[in-house]
Coordinates of C-alpha atoms in Angstrom, one line a residue:
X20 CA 0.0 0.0 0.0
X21 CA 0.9 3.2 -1.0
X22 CA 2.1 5.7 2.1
X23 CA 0.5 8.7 1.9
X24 CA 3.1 12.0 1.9
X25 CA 2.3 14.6 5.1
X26 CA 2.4 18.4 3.7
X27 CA 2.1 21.3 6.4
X28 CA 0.4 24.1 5.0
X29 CA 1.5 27.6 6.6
X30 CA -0.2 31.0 5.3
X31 CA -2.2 33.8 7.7
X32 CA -5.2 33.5 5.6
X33 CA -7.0 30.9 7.1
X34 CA -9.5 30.6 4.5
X35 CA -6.9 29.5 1.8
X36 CA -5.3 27.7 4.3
X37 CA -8.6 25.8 4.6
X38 CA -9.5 25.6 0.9
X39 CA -5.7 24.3 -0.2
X40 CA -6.1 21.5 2.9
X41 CA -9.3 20.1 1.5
X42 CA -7.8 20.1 -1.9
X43 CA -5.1 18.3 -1.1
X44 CA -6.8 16.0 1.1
X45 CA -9.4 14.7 -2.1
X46 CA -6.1 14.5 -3.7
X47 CA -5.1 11.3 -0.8
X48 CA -2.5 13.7 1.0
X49 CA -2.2 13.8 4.8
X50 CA -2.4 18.0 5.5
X51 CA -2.1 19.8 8.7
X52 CA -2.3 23.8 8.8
X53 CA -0.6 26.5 10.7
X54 CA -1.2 30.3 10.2
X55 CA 2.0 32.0 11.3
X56 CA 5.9 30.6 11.2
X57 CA 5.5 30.6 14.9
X58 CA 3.2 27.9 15.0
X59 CA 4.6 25.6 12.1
X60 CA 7.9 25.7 14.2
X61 CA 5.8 24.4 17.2
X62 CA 4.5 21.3 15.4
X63 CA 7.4 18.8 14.9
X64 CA 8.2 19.8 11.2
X65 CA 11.1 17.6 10.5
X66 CA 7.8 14.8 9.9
X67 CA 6.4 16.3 6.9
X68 CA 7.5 15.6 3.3
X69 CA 6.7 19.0 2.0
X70 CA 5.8 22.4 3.2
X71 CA 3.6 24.9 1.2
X72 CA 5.0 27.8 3.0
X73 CA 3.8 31.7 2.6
X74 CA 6.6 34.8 2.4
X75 CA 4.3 37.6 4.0
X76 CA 3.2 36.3 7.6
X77 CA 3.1 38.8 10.6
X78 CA 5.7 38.1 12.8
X79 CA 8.4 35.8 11.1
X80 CA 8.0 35.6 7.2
X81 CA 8.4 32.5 5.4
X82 CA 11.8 33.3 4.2
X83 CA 12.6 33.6 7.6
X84 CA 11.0 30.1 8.7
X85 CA 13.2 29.0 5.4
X86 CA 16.3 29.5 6.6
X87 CA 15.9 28.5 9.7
X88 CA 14.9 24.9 8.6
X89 CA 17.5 25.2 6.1
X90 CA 20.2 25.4 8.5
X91 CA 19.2 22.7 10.9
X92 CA 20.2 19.4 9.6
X93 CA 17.0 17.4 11.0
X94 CA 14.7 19.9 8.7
X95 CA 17.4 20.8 5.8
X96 CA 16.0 17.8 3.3
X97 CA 12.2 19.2 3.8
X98 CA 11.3 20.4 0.4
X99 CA 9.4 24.1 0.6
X100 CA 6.8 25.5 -2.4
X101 CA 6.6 29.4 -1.9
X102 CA 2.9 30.8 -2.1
X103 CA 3.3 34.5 -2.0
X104 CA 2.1 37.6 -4.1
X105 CA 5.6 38.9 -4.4
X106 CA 6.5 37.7 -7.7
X107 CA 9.7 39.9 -9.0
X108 CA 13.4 38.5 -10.1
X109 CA 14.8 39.2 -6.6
X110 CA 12.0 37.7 -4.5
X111 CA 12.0 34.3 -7.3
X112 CA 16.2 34.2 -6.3
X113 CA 16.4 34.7 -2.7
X114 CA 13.2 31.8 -2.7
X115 CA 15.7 29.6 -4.7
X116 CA 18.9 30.7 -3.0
X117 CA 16.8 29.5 0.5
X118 CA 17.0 25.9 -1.3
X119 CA 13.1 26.6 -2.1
X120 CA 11.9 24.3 -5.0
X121 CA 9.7 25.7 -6.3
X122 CA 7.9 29.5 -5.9
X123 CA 4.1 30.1 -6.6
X124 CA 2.8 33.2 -7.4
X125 CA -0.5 34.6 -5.6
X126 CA -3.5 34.3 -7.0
X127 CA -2.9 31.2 -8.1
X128 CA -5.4 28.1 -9.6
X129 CA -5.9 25.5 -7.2
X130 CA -5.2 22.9 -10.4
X131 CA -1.7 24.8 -10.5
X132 CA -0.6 24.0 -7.3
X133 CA -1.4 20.4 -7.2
X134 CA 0.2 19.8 -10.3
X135 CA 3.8 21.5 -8.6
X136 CA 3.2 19.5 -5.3
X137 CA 3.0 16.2 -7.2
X138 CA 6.1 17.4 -9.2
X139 CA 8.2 18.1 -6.3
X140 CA 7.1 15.1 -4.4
X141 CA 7.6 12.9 -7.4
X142 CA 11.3 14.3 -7.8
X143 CA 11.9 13.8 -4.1
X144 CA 11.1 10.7 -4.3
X145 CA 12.7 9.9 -7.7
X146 CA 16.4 11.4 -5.9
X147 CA 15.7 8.8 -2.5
X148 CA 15.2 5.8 -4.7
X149 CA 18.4 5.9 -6.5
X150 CA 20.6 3.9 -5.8
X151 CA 23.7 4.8 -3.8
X152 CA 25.9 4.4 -0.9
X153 CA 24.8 5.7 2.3
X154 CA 28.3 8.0 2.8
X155 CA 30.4 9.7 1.1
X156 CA 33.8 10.7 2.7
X157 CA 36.7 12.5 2.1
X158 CA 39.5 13.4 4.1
X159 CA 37.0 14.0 7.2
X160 CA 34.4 16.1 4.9
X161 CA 31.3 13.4 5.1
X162 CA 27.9 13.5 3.7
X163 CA 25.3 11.1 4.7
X164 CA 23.0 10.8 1.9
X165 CA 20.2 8.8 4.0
X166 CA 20.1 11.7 6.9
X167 CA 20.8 14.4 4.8
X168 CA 23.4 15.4 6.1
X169 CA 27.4 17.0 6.5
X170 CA 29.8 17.2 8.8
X171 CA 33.7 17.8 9.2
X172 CA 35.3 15.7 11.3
X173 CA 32.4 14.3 13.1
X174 CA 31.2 18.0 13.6
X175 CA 27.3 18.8 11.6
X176 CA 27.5 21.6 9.5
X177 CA 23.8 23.2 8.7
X178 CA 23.1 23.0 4.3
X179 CA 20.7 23.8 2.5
X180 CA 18.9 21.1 -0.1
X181 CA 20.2 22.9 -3.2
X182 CA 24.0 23.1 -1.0
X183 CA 23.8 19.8 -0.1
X184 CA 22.7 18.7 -3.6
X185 CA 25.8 20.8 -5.4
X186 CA 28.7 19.5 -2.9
X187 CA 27.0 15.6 -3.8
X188 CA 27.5 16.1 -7.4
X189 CA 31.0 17.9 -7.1
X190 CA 32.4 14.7 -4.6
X191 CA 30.7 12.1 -6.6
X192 CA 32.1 13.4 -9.6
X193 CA 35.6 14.4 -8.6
X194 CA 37.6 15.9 -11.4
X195 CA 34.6 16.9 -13.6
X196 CA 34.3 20.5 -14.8
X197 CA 30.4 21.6 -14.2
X198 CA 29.0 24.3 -16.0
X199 CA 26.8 26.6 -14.7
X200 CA 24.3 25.5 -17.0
X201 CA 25.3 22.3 -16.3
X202 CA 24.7 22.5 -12.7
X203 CA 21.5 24.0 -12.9
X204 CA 20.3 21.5 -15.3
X205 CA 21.4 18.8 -12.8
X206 CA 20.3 20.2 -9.6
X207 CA 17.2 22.8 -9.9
X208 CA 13.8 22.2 -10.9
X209 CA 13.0 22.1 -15.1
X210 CA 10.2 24.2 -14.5
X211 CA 11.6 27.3 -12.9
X212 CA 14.0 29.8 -14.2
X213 CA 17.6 30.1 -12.4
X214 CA 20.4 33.0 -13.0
X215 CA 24.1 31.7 -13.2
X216 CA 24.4 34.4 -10.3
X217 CA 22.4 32.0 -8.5
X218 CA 24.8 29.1 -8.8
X219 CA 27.4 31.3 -8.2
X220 CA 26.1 32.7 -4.8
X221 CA 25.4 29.1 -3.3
X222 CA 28.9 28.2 -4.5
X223 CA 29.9 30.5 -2.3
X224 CA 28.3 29.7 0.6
X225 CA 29.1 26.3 0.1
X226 CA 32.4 27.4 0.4
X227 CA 32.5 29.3 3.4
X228 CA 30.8 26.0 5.4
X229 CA 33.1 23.7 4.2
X230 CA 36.4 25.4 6.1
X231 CA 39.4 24.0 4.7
X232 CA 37.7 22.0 1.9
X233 CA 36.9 25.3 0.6
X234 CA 40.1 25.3 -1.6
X235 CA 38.8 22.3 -2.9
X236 CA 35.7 23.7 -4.8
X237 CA 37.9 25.3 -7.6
X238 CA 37.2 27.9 -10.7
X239 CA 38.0 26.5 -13.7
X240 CA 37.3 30.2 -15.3
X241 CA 34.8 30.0 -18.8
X242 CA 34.0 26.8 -17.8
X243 CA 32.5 26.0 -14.6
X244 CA 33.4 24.6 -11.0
X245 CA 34.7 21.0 -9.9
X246 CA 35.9 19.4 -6.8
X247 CA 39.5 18.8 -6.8
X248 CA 40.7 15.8 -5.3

């Protein structure tokens, strides 16, 4: 029998919050519902399988919330859908540079968003069924690819999905030049438009966390980045 994925629902309006649980709930989902950031961080969120999460909350906004998931290791893996009615270039990138999957503009159809949730659940799933080992090590950097997670020298450093996603690729692929393009292609969503500053920026970051490793994510200049081993 088929196990039915649990998606948290956060947005102030408690009326679309109402209207997007029932939806999803005829579609055979398990949905719970919380109308600030507040109370979503009250309700055990490392158990759901995807969060539909609002940016414009009173009190702490959903890129807020983001983050702070992002950089715990127990919620990093969680996969997040924006719903917000901010909708420019800069709002889209810091969504993505969070490790968001996907960003939905408000108003929105309800067809729409059912059709992304399915997308993002069935690429989740799709990366956890590959096959793989369960660790990959180097020199003390180590990622667990079961928990989600990476640490240097037995130490848990907090990623992101889309860092954690870019260092796997890089150390499973030692030597290889990546292209931007390349990259994006390999690690973000088909449907959704990503800047090469993008890559760039979570290069960076991926960097800073990864201490002396840094020096191993190298520039290969007009071509790309690759982990040198």
């Amino acid at each position: 029998m088929e196990i039915k994925s649990n998606i948290l629902v956060v947005d102030d309006e408690q009326d679309l919050c109402e209207i997007l649980k029932f939806n999803l709930e005829t579609e055979g989902y398990n949905v719970d519902m919380a109308n600030s950031a507040e109370e979503a961080l009250d309700m055990g969120i490392e158990k759901y399988d995807l969060l539909l999460l609002d940016v414009m909350m009173g009190g702490m906004s959903g890129f807020a919330l983001a983050k702070r998931l992002k950089e715990n290791p127990v919620s990093a893996h969680i996969p997040i859908i924006f719903l917000t009615a901010k909708d420019t270039e800069n709002d889209t990138v810091t969504g993505f540079n969070l490790g968001a999957d996907d960003y939905i503009s408000k108003p929105f159809s309800l067809r729409e968003v059912m059709v992304r949730v399915r997308a993002v659940l069935r690429r989740t799933k799709e990366k956890d069924d590959m096959p793989h080992s369960n660790i990959i090590n180097y020199q003390g950097l180590e990622l667990n690819l079961d928990k989600k997670t990476v640490s240097i020298d037995g130490e848990d450093i907090p990623f992101t999905k889309t860092e954690f996603e870019i260092l796997h690729l890089l150390l499973d692929e030692k030597g290889k030049v990546f292209s931007r393009q390349e990259l994006i292609d390999r690690i973000w969503p088909k449907d959704v438009l990503v800047l090469d500053r993008t890559v760039d920026v979570n290069i960076t970051r991926l960097r800073k966390k990864i201490g002396r490793f840094s020096k191993c994510i190298v520039t290969r200049l007009g071509f790309g980045y690759y982990f040198d081993a």
